[in-house]
Coordinates of C-alpha atoms and ligand atoms in Angstrom, one line a residue:
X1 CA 135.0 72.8 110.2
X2 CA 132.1 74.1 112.3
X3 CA 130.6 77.5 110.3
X4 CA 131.4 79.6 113.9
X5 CA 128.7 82.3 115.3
X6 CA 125.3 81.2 114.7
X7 CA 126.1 77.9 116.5
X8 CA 124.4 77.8 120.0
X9 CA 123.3 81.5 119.6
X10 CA 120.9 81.9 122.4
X11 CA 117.3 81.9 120.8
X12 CA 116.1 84.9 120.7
X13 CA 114.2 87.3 123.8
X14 CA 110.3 86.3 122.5
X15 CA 107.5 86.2 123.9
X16 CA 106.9 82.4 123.2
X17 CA 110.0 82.1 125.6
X18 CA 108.6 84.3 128.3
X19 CA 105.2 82.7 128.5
X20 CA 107.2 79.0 128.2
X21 CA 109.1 80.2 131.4
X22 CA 106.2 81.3 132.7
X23 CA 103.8 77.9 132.3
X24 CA 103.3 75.3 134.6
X25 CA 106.2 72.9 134.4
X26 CA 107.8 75.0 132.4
X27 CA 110.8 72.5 134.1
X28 CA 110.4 69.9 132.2
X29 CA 109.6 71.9 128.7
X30 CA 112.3 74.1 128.9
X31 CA 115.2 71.6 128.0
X32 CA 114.6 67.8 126.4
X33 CA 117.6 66.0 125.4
X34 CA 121.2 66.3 126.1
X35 CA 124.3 66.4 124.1
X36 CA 125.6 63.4 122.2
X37 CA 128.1 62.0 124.4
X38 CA 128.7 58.0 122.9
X39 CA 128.5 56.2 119.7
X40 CA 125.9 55.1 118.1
X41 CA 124.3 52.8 115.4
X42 CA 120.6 53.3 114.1
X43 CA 118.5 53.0 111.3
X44 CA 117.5 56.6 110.8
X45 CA 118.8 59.8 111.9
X46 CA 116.9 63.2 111.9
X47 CA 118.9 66.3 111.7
X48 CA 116.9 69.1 113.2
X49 CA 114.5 69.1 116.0
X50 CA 112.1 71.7 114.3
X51 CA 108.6 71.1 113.0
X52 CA 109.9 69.0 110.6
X53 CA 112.9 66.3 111.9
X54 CA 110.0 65.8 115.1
X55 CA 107.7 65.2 112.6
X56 CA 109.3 62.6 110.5
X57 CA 110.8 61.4 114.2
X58 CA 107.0 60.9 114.8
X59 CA 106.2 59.2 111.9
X60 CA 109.4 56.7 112.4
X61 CA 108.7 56.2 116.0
X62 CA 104.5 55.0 114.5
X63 CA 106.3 52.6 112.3
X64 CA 108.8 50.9 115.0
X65 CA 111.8 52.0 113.0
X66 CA 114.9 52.9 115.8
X67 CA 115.5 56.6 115.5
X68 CA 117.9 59.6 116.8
X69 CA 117.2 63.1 116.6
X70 CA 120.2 65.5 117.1
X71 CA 119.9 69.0 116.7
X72 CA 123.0 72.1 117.2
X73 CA 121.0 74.1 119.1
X74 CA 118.2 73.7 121.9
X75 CA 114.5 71.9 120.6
X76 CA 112.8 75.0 119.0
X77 CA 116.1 77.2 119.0
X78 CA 115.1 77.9 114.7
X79 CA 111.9 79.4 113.3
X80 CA 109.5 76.5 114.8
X81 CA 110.3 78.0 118.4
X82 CA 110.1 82.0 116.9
X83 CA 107.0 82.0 114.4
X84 CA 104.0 83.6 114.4
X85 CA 101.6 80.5 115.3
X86 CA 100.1 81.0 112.3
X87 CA 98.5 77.7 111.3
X88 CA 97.2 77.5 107.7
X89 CA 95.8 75.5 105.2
X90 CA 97.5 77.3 102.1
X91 CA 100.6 77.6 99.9
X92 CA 102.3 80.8 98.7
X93 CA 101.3 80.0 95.5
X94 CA 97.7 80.5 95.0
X95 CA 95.5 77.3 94.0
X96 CA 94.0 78.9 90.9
X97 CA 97.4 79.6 90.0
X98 CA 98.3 75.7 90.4
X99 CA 95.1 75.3 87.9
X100 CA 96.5 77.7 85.5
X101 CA 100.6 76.0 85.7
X102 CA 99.4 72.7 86.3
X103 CA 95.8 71.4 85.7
X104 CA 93.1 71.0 88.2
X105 CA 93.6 67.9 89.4
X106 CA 96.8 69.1 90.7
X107 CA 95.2 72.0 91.7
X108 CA 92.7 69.2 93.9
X109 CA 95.8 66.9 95.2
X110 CA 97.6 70.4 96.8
X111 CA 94.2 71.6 97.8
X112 CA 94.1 68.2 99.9
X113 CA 97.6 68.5 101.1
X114 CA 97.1 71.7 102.8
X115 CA 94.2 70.9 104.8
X116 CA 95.7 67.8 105.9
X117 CA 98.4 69.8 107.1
X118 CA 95.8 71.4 110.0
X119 CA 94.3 68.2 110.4
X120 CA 98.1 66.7 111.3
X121 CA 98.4 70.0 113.6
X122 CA 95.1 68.8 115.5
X123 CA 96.3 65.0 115.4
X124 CA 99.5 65.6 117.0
X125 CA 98.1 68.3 119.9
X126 CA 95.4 65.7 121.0
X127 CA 98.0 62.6 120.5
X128 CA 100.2 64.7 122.5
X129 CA 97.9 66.4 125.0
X130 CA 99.6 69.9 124.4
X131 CA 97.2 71.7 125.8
X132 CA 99.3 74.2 126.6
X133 CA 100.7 75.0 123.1
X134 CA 97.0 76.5 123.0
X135 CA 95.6 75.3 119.3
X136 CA 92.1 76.9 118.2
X137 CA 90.8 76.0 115.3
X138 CA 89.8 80.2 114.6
X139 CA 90.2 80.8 111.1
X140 CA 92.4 83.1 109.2
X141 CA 91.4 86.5 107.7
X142 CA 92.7 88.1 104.6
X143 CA 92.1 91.5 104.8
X144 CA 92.6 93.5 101.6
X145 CA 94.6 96.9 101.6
X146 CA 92.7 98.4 98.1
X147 CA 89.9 97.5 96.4
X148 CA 91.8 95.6 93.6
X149 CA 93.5 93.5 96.3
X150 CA 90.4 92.8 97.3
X151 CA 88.7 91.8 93.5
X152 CA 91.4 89.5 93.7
X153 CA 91.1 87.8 96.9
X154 CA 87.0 87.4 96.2
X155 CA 87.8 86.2 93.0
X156 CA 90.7 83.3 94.7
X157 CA 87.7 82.3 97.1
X158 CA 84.9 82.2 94.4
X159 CA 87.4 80.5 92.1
X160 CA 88.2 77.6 95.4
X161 CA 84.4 77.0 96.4
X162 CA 83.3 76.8 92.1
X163 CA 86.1 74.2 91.6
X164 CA 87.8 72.8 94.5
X165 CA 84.0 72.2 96.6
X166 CA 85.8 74.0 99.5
X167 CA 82.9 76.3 100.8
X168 CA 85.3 77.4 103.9
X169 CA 86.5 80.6 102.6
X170 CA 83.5 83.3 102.9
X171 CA 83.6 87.0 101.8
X172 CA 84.0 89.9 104.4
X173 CA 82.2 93.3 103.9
X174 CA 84.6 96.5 104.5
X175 CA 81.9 97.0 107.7
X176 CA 83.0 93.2 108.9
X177 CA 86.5 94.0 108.9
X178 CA 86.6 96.7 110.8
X179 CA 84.6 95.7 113.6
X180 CA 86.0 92.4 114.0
X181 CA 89.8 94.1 113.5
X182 CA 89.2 97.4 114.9
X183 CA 91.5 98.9 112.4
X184 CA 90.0 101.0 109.5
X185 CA 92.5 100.0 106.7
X186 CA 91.2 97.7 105.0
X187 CA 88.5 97.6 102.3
X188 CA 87.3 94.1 102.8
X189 CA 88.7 90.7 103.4
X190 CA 88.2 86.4 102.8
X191 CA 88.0 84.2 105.9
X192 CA 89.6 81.1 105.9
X193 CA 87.7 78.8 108.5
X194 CA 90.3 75.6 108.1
X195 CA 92.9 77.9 110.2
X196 CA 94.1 78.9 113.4
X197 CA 96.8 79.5 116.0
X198 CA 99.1 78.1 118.3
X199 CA 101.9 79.0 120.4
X200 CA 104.7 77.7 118.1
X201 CA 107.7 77.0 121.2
X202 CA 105.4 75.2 123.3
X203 CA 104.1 72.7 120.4
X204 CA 107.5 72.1 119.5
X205 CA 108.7 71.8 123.2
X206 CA 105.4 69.4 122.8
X207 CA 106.3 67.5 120.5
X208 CA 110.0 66.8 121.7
X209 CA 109.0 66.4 125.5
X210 CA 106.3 63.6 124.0
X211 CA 109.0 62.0 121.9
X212 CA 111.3 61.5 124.3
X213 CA 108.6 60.0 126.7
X214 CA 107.7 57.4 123.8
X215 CA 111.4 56.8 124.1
X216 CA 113.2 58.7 120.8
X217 CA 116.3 60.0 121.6
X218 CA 116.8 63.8 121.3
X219 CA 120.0 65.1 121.1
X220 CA 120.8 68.9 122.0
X221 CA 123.7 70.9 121.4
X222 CA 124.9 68.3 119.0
X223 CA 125.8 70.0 116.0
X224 CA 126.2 67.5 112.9
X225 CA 129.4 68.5 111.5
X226 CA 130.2 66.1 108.7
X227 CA 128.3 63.7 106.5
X228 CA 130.2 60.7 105.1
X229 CA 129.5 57.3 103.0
X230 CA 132.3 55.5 102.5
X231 CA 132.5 53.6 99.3
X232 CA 130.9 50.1 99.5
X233 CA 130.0 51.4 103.1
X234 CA 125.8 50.5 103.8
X235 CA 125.6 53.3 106.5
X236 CA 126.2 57.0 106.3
X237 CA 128.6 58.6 109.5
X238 CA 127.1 61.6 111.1
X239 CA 130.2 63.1 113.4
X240 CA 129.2 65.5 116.2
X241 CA 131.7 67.1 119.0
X242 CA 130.7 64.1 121.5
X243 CA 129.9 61.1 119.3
X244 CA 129.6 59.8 115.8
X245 CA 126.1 58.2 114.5
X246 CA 126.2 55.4 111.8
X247 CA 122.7 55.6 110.3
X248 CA 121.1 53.5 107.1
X249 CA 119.1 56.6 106.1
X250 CA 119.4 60.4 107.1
X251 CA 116.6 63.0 107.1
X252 CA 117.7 66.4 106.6
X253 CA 115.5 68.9 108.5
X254 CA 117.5 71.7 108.7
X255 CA 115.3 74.3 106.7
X256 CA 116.5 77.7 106.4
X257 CA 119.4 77.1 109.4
X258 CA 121.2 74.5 107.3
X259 CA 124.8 76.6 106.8
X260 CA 124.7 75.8 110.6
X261 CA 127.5 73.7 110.0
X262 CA 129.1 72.1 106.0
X263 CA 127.6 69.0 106.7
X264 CA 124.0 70.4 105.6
X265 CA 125.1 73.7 103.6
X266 CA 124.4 71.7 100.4
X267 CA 120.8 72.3 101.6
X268 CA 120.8 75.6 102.0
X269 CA 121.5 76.4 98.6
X270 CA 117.8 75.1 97.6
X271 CA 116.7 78.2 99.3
X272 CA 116.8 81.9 99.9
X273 CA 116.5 82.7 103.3
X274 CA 114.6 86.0 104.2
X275 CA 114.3 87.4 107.6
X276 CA 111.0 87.2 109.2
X277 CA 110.4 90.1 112.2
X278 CA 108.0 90.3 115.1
X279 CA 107.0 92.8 117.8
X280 CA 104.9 92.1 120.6
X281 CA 103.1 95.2 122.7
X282 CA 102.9 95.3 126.9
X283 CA 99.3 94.0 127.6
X284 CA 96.7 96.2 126.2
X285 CA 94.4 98.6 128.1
X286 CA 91.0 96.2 128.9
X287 CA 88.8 99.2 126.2
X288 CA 91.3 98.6 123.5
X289 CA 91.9 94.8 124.4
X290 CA 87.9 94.6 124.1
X291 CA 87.5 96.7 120.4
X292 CA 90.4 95.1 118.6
X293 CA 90.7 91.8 116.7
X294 CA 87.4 90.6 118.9
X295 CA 87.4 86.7 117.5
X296 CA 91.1 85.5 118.4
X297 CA 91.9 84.4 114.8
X298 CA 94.8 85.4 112.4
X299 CA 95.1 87.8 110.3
X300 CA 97.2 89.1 107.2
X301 CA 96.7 91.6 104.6
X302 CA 97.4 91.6 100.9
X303 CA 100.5 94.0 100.4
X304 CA 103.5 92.6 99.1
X305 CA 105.5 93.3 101.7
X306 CA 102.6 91.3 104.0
X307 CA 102.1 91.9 107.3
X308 CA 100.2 89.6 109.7
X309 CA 99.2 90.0 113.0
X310 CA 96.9 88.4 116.2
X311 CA 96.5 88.8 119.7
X312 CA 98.2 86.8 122.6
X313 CA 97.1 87.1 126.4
X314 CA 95.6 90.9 125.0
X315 CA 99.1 91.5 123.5
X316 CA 99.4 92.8 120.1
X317 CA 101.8 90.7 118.2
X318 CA 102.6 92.1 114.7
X319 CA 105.4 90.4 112.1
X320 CA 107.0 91.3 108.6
X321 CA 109.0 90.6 106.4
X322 CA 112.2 92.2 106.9
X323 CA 114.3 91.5 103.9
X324 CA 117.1 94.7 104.8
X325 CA 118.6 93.0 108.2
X326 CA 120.2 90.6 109.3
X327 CA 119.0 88.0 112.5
X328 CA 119.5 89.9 115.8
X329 CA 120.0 93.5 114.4
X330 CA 117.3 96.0 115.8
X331 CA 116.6 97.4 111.8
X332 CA 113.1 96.3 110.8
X333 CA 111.4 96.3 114.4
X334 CA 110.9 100.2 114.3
X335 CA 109.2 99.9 110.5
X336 CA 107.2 97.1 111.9
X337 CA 106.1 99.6 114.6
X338 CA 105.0 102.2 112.7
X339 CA 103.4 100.1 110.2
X340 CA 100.9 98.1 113.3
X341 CA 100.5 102.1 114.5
X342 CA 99.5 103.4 110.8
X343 CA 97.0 100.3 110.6
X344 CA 95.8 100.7 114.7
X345 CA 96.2 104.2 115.3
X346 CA 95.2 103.8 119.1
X347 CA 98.5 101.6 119.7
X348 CA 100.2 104.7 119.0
X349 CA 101.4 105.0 122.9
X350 CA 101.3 101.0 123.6
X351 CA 104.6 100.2 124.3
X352 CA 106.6 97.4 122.6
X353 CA 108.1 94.8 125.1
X354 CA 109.1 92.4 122.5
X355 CA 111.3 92.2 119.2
X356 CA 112.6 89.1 117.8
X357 CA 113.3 87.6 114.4
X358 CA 114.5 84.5 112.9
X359 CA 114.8 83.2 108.9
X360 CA 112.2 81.3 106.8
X361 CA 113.1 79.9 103.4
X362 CA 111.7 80.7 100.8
X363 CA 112.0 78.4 97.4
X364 CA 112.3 79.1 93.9
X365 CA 108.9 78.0 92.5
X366 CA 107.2 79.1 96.4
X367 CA 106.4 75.6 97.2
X368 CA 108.1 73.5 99.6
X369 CA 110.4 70.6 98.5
X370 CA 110.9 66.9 99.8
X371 CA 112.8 64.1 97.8
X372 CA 116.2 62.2 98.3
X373 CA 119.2 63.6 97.5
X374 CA 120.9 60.4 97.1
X375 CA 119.6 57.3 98.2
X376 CA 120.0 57.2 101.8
X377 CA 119.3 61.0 102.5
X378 CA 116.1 62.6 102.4
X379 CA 115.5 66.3 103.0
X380 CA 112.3 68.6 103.8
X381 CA 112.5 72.5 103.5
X382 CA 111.1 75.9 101.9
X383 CA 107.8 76.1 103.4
X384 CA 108.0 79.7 102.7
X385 CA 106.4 81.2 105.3
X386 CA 103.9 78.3 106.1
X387 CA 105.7 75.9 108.0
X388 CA 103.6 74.5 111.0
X389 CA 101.2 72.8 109.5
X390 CA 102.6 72.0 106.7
X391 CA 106.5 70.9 108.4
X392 CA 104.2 69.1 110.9
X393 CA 103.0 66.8 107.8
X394 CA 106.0 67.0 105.1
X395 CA 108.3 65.5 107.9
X396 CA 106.2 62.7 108.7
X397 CA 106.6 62.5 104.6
X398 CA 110.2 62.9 104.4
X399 CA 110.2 59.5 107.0
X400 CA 107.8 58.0 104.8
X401 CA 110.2 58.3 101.7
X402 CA 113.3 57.7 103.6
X403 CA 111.7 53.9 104.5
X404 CA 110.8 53.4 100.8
X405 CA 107.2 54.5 100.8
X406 CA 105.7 56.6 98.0
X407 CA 103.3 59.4 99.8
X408 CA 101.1 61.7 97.7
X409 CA 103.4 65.0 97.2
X410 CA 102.1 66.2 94.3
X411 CA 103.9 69.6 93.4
X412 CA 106.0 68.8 96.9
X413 CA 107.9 65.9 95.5
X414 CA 111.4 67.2 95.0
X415 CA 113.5 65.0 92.0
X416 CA 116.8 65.5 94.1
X417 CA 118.4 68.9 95.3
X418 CA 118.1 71.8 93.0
X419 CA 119.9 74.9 94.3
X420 CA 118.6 77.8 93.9
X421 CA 120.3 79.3 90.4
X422 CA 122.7 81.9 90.9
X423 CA 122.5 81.6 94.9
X424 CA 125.8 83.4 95.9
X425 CA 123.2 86.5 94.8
X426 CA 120.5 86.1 96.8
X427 CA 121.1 88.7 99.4
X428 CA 121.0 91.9 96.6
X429 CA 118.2 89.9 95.0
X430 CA 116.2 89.6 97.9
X431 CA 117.5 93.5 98.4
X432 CA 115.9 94.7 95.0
X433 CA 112.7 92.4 94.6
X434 CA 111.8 93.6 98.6
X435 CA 112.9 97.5 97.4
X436 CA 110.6 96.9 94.7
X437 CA 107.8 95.1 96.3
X438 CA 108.2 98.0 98.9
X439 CA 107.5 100.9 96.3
X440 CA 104.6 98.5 94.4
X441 CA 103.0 98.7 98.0
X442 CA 103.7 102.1 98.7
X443 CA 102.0 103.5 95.2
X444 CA 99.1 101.2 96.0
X445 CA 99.8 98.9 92.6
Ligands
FAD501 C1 109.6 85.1 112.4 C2 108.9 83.9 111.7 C3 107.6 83.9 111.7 C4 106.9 82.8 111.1 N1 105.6 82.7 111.1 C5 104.9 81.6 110.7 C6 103.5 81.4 110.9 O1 102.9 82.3 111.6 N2 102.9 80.3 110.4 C7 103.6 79.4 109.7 O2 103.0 78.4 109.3 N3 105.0 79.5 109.6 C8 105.6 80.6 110.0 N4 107.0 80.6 109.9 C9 107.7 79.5 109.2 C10 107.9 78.3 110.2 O3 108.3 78.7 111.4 C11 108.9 77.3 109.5 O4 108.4 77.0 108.2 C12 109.0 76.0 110.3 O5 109.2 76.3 111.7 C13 110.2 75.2 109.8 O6 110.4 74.2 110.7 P1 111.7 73.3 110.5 O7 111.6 72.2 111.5 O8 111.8 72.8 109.0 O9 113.0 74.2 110.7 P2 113.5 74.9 112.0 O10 112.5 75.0 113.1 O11 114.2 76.2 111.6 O12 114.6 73.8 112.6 C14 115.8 73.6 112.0 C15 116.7 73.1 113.0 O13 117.9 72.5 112.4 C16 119.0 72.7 113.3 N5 120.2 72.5 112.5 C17 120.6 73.2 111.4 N6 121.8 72.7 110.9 C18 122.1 71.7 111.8 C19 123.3 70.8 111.8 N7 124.2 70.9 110.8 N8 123.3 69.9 112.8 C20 122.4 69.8 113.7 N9 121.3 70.7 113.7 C21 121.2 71.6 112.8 C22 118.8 74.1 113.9 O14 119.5 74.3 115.1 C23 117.3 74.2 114.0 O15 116.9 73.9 115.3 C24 107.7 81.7 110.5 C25 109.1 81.8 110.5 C26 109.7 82.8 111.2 C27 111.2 82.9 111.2

């Protein structure tokens, strides 16, 4: 049985959608495949046309290995067509905290792994010629909210160039901050120069629209209902409303939308989804356009509750985490206004033209997951947060391990599917740690 509602939900009203409307050829970006209509046999079938299942449909389509992608909802229709275009070279979990759980050298492999991450970003917009999605290789500042937030973020980018060799993190005086952010709240910050930002639908329009030209079959509206191998069977049976697939392996890409439909719920249960909001402003007046956030990178501060922001077309686009509500109510955007006004008083009468949300998934141990869960389907999911870089490499390793290759994962290398313990209570949980993170933040702890 289909899990009703969130099916072919339009995506939300963002401002990725108006400016992909907007673009030239917008035509041919807005829609890439079609519905599954036939039957069909291949050797590996993506689930998701996200970040990751066009990644790994990438890295199949390198190798000459016959692929589908279907998808239940238009290319981009999950977080890869609503993020913030954030693209970063980092986990949630700190790299001196790796050190301290796991040793350096695994502290050096995940290092690696998240820069190749923006180097894969890079690869695939040249490959691809997406000019359009807009990529800059800017940087990424930290900027701290108290003076301890900001011992501690010196301390992480002291603690990275000592050990790791990476001298691309740099310290920010309170002085820098402000002039380059125009915002006076914040005591100091680290700049990450391996960073930068994209416009997230139009790579992943991208990426599909470039697929399909190379001749990979993307399937739209094509919800993947059930997932069967028969005993003795060599092929697992993907059934959709228009067709079945018979595929020798499956990769899972279904991230935080996986109760979509039972056929992928299993995944869901490796994760706890958290609602992710953004607001974007009507154009800013050219003075204010001209004083605030002056190099066009990305930013984020250190609260718990983080808040991250950049500038698109001299709109102000501002996100959260909004653990409280639920995907399309309004709660959250009005907090998430007040708290871009409290940190830019002079947007106090800039109006708000956009409001949209959508769900990341976050893991247990903050790292993201790939592995098998049996031997013919892979998955790749929890990116926490991080996903375009990082889903733009993890699903090219997903296709790796799905044809038998062993890729360096490190920490990322999932044994099998471990579901999150005690998920049925993740929505209080998430409730009470948020509540709590909420009044840490508030007290300045
Ligand atoms: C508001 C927001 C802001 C964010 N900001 C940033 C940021 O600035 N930087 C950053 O790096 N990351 C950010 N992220 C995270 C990032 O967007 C994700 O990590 C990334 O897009 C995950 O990509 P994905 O391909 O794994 O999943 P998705 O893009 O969510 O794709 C999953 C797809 O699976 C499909 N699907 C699910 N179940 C089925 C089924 N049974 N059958 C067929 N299809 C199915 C869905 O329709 C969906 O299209 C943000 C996320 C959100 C929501």
């Amino acid at each position: 049985m289909l899990a009703p509602m969130t099916l072919h939900t339009p995506a939300p009203d963002s401002l990725w959608r108006a400016l992909l409307a907007a673009s030239p050829g917008a035509g041919a970006a807005v829609s890439t495949g079609v519905p599954l209509a036939r039957d069909l046999e291949v050797e590996v079938a993506v689930i998701g046309a996200g970040y990751s299942g066009l990644a790994a449909a990438y890295a199949l389509q390198k190798r000459g290995v016959e692929c589908v992608v279907l998808d239940a909802n238009p290319v981009g229709w999950g977080a890869s067509g609503r993020n913030g275009g954030v693209v970063s070279s980092k986990f949630r979990l700190s790299f001196p905290t790796i050190d301290k759980l796991h040793g350096l050298d695994t502290a050096k492999r995940m290092h690696r792994l998240a820069h190749e991450g923006v180097r894969v970003v890079e690869t695939l917009v040249d490959e691809f010629q997406l000019a359009r999605a807009r990529f800059e290789h800017t940087g990424s500042l930290r900027c701290a909210h108290t003076e301890a937030a900001f011992a501690a973020i010196r301390a992480e980018a002291d603690w990275v160039r000592t050990n790791l060799g990476d001298t691309s993190m740099t310290v920010q005086s309170r002085a820098a901050i402000e002039h380059e952010t125009g915002s006076k709240g914040f005591v100091g910050g680290v700049l990450s120069a391996d960073a930068g930002t994209i416009l997230p639908l139009e790579y992943v329009r991208g990426l599909a629209r470039g697929l399909t030209l190379r001749g990979v079959p993307i399937y739209e509206l094509t919800p993947v209902q059930q997932m069967q191998r028969a005993s003795g069977e060599t092929r697992v049976t993907l059934r959709t409303p228009g067709g079945t697939v018979r595929a020798k392996q499956v990769i899972v890409a279904t991230n935080a939308y996986s109760d979509l439909t039972a056929a992928t719920s299993a995944y869901q249960r490796e994760l706890v989804p958290f609602r992710s909001a953004m607001i974007a402003t009507e154009r800013l007046p050219a003075e204010l356009d001209a004083r605030l956030m002056i190099e066009r990178r990305s930013y984020t501060e250190t609260r718990r509750m983080m808040k991250w922001f950049r500038k698109v077309d001299g709109r102000m686009l501002f996100g959260g985490r909004d653990a409280f509500g639920k995907e399309g109510q309004t709660t959250g955007f009005d907090a998430l206004q007040r708290a871009m006004v409290a940190l830019f008083p002079d947007l106090a009468d800039v109006r708000v033209d956009y409001r949209w949300s959508g769900y990341v998934g976050m893991t247990f141990n903050s790292l993201p997951h790939v592995g098998r869960s049996d031997d013919a389907t892979t998955f790749c999911l929890g990116y926490n947060g991080a996903g375009v870089a990082m889903a733009s490499l993890l699903g090219q390793h997903a296709a790796a391990l799905a044809l038998g290759e062993t890729p360096e994962l490190s920490l990322l290398g999932a044994p099998g599917l471990r579901p999150v313990p005690f998920h049925s209570l993740r929505a209080p949980g998430v409730r009470l740690v948020a509540a709590w993170y909420q009044f840490l933040d508030a007290v300045g702890a």
